[in-house]
Coordinates of C-alpha atoms in Angstrom, one line a residue:
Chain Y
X1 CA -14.6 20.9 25.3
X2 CA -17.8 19.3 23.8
X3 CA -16.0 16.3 22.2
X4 CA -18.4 14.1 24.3
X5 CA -21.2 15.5 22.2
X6 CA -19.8 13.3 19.6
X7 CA -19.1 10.0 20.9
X8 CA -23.1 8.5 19.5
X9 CA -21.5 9.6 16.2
X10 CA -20.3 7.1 13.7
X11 CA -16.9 7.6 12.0
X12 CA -18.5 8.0 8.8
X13 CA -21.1 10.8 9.6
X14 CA -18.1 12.8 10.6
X15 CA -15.9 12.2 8.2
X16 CA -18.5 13.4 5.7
X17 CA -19.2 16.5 7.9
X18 CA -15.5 17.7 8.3
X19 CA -15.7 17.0 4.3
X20 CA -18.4 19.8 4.4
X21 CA -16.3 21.9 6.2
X22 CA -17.3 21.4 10.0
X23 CA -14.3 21.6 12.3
X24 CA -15.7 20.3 15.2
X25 CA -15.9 17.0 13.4
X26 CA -11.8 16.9 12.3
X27 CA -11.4 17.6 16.2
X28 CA -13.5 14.8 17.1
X29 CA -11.8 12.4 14.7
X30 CA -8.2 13.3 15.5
X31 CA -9.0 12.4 19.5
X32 CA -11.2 8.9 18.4
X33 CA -8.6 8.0 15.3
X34 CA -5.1 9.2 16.1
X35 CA -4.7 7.0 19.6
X36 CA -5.8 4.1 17.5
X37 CA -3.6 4.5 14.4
X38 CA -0.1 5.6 16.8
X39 CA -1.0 2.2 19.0
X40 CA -0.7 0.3 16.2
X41 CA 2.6 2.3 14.7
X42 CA 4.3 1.6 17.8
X43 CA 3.4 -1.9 17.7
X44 CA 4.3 -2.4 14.2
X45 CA 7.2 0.0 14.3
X46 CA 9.0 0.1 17.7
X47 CA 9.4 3.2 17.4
X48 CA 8.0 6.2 18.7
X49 CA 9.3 9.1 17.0
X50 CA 8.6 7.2 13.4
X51 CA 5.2 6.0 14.9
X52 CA 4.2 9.7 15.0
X53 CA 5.3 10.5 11.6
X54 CA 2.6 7.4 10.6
X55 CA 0.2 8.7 12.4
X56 CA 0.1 12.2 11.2
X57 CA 0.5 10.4 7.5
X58 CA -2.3 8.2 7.9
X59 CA -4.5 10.8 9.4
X60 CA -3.3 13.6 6.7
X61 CA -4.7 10.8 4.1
X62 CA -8.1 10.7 6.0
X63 CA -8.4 14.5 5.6
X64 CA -7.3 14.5 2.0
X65 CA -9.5 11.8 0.9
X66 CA -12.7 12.8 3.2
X67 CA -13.8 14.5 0.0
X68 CA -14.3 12.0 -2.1
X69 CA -15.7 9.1 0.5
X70 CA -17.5 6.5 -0.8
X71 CA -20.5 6.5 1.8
X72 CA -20.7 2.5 2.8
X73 CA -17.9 1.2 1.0
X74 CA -15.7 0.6 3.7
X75 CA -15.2 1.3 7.6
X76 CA -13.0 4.7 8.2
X77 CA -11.2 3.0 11.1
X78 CA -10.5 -0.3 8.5
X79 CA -9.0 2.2 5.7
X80 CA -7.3 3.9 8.2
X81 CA -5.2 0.7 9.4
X82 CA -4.6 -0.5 6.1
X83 CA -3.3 3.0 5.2
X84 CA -1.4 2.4 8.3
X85 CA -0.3 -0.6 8.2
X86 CA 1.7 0.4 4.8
X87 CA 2.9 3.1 5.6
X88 CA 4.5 0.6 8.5
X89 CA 5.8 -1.8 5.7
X90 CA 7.4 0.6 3.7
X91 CA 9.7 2.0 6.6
X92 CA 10.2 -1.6 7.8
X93 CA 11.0 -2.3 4.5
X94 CA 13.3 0.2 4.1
X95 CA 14.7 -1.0 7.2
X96 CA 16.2 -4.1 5.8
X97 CA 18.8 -1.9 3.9
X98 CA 19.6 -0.6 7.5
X99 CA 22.1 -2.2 10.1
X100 CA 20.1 -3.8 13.0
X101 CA 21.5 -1.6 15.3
X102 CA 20.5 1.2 13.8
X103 CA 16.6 0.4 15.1
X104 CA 15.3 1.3 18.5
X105 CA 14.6 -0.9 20.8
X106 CA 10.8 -1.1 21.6
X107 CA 9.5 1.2 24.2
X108 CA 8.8 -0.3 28.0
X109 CA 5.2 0.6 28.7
X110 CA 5.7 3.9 30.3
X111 CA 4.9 3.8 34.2
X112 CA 1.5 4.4 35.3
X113 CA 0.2 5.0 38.8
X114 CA -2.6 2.6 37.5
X115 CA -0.6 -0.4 36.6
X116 CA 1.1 -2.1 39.1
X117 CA 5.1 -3.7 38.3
X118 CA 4.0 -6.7 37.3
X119 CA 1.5 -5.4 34.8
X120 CA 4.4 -2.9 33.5
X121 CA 6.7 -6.2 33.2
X122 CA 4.5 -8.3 31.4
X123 CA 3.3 -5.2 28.7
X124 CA 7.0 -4.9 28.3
X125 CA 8.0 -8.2 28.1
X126 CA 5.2 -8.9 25.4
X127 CA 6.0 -6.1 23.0
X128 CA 9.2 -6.9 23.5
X129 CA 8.6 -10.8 22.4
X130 CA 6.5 -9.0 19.6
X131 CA 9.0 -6.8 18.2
X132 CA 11.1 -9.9 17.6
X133 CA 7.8 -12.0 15.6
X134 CA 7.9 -12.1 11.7
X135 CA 6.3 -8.4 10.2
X136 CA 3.1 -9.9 9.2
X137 CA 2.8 -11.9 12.0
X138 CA 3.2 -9.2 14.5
X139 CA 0.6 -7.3 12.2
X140 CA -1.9 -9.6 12.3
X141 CA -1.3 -10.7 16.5
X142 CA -1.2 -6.9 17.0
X143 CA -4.3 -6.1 15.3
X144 CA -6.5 -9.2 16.5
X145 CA -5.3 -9.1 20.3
X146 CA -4.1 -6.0 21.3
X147 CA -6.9 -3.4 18.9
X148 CA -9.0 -6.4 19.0
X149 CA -10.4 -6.8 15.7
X150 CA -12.1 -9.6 13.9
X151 CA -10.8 -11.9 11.7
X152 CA -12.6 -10.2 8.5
X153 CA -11.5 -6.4 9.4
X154 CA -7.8 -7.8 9.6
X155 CA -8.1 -9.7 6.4
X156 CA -9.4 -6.7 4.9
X157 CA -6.5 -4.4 6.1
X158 CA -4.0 -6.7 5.1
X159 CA -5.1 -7.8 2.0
X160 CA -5.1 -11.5 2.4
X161 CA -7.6 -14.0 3.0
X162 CA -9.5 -14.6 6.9
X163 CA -8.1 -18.0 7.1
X164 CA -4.8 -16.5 6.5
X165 CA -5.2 -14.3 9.1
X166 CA -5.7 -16.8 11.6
X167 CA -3.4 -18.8 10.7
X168 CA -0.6 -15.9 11.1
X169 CA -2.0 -15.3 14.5
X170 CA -1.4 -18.6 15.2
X171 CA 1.9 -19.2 14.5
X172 CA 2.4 -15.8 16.4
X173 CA 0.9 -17.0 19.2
X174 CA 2.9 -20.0 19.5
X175 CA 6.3 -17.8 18.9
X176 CA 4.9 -15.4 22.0
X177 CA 4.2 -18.6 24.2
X178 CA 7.6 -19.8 23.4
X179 CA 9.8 -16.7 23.3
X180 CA 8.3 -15.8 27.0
X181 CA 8.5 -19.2 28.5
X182 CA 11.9 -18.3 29.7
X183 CA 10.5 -15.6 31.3
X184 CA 7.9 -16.9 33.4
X185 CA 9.3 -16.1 36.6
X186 CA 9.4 -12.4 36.1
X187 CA 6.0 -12.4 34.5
X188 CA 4.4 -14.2 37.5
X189 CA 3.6 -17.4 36.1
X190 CA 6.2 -19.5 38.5
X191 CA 3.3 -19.8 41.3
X192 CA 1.9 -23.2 39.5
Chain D
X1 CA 16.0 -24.6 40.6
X2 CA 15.8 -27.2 37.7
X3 CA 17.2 -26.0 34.3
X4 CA 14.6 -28.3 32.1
X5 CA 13.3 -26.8 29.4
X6 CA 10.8 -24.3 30.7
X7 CA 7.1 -25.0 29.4
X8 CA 5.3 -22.9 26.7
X9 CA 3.0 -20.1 28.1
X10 CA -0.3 -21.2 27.4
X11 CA -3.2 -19.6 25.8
X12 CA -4.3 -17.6 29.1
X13 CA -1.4 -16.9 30.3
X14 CA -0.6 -14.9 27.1
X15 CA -4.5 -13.3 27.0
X16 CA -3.1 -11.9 30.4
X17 CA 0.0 -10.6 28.6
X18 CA -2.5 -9.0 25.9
X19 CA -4.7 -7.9 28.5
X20 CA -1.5 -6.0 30.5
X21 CA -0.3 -4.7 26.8
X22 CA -3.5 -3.4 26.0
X23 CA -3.7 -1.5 29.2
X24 CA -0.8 0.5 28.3
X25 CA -1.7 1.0 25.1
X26 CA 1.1 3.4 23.3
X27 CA -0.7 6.5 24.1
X28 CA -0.6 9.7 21.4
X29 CA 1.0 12.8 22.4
X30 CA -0.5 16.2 22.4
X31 CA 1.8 17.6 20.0
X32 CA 0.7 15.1 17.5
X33 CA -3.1 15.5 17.9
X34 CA -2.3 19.1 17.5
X35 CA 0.1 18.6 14.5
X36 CA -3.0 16.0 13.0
X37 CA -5.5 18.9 13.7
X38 CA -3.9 21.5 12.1
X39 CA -3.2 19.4 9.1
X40 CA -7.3 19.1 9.1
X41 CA -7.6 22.8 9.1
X42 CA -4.8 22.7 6.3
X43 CA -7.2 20.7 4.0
X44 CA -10.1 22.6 4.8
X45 CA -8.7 25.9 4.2
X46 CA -7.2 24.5 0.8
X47 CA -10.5 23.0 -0.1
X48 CA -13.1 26.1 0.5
X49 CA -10.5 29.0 -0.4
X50 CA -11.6 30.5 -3.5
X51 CA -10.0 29.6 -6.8
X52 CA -7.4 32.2 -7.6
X53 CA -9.2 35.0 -10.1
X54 CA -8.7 34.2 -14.2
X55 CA -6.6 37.2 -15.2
X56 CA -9.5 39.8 -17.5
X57 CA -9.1 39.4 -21.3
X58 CA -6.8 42.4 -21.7
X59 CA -4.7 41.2 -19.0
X60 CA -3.8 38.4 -20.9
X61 CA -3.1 39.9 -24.4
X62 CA -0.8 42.3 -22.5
X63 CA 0.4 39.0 -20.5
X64 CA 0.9 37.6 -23.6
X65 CA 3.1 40.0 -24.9
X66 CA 5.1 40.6 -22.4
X67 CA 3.2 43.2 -19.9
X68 CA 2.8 46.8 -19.7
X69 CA 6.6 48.0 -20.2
X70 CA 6.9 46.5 -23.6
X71 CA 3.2 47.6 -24.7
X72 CA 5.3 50.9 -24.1
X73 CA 7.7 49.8 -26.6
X74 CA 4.7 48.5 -29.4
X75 CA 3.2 51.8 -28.9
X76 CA 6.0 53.8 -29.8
X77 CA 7.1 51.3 -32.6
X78 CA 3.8 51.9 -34.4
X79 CA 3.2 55.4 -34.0
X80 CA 7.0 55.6 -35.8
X81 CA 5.9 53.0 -38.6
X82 CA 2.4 55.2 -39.2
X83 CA 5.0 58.2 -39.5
X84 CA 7.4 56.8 -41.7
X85 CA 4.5 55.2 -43.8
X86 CA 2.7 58.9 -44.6
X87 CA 5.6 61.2 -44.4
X88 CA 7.8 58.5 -46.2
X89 CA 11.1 60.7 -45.7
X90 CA 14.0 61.1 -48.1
X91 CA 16.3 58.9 -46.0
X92 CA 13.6 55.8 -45.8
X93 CA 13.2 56.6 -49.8
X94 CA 17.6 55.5 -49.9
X95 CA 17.4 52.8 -47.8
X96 CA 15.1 50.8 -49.3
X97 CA 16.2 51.3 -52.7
X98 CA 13.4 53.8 -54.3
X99 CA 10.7 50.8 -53.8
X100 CA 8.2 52.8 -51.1
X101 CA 8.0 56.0 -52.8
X102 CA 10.0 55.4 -56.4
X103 CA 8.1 53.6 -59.3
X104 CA 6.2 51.3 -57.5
X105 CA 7.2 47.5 -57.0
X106 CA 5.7 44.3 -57.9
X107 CA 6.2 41.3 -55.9
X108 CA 8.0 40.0 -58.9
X109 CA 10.7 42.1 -57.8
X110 CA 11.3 40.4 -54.8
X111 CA 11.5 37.0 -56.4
X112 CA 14.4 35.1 -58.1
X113 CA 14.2 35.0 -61.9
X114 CA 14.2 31.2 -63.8
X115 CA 17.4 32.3 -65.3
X116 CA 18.9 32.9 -62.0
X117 CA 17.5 29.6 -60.8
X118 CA 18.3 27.4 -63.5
X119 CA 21.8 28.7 -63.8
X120 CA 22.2 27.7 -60.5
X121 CA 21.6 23.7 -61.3

């Protein structure tokens, strides 16, 4: 399929062409966007099955508002994670009112040919460490190291101010590098 | 092996961590990409499908009172009150008291006299 045909083109241009009724553009969008947005609903979530139902949300909110885009105004992929990223708060929120037990555990990477068993041990072991960081913590590590954006983009989805951001990346940080530092050994940091 | 406190990762041992996560990335299924495409389908089909048609003037008197079958029923109500009104039969001529087809009325007729009224007080 000619989705290649596409990659030169910005988010925007084909938002506002789907707008106009192109097709080809929502396909286009739905393979660059929907990876991005799920990545992050896993992250934020642990959870695949809710991660999807985030997704589609998220991505049924791009389609609905594509309409009315305000050319310039903001990124589409910085909306989208901010539409996202409450959608993710809400369930997490309504969560709390739900026994721990209740949540899934986080997902293992899934196996890959490509990765060998130590790269598989340490994904898992990190999302794992993750899952247990403070919601807005996770948010913010999640979105500056693992969809690597900047500083501003991640103030902007989370409504707060850049040198809030880095400071919750921070203190994530430092709650990763100590939740793991049991682990070393099976994360092949015992050579040293 | 020593049970001291282990140390902190440090900052590149997490990027590696990062770099491993980011590697295997949650990936989307592709019943979801197909679910999220359809939706975009949905939205366009909503958006250019043509407003639904503004029911014709007539339409909407008839609408208004009630459709076609109880047109039916107005019809045959007047064409009866046009009757009764020119052939003004004996039995209409009872009922109503004489007043149609008798002397002639006046709306004071209809009306409560001030006797009546102030008797009542």
């Amino acid at each position: 399929m000619p989705f290649d045909a596409f990659s030169e083109v910005p988010d925007e241009a084909l938002l506002i062409a789907f707008a106009n009724g192109d097709r080809a553009s929502a396909e286009a969008l739905t393979l660059r966007l929907t990876p991005k947005v799920m990545g992050f609903a896993v992250r934020m979530l642990g959870d695949r099955a809710e991660a999807e139902d985030v997704a589609q949300e998220a991505m049924l909110r791009l389609w609905r508002i594509a309409a009315d885009w305000r050319q310039g105004e903001a990124q589409v992929t910085t909306w989208l994670y901010r539409v996202t990223s409450n959608l993710c708060t809400d369930r997490l929120r309504k969560r709390r009112g739900v026994g721990l037990d209740t949540i899934a555990e986080p997902e293992d990477g899934r196996p890959g040919a490509a990765h060998g068993l130590l790269e598989q041990a340490r994904a898992s072991a990190l999302e794992a460490a993750l899952a247990d960081l403070p919601d807005r913590q996770r948010e913010a590590v999640v979105l500056r190291h693992l969809d690597e954006l900047g500083n501003p983009e991640i103030a902007e989805i989370m409504d707060i101010s850049v040198e809030a951001v880095e400071s919750l990346t921070a203190r994530g940080k430092r709650a990763l590098a100590r939740a793991l530092a049991g682990r070393r050994a099976e994360l092949g940091y015992d050579d040293d | 092996m020593t049970m001291t406190d282990p140390r902190n990762l440090d900052d590149t041992e997490l990027d590696t961590l990062f770099g491993a996560a980011r590697a295997q990335a949650p990936q989307a299924s592709a019943a979801l990409l197909a679910r999220v495409a359809a939706d975009a389908d949905a939205v366009l089909a909503d958006r250019t499908a043509p407003a639904p048609a503004r029911p014709g003037w007539l339409a909407q008197i008839v609408g208004g009172l009630g459709g076609w079958p109880s047109l039916a029923g107005l019809a045959a109500a007047s064409v009866a009150g046009v009757f009764i009104g020119f052939a003004a039969p004996s039995a209409v001529e009872t009922a109503s008291g004489g007043y149609i087809a008798g002397d002639g009325y006046d709306v004071a007729d209809f009306l409560p006299s001030y006797t009546d009224a102030l008797g009542d007080s």
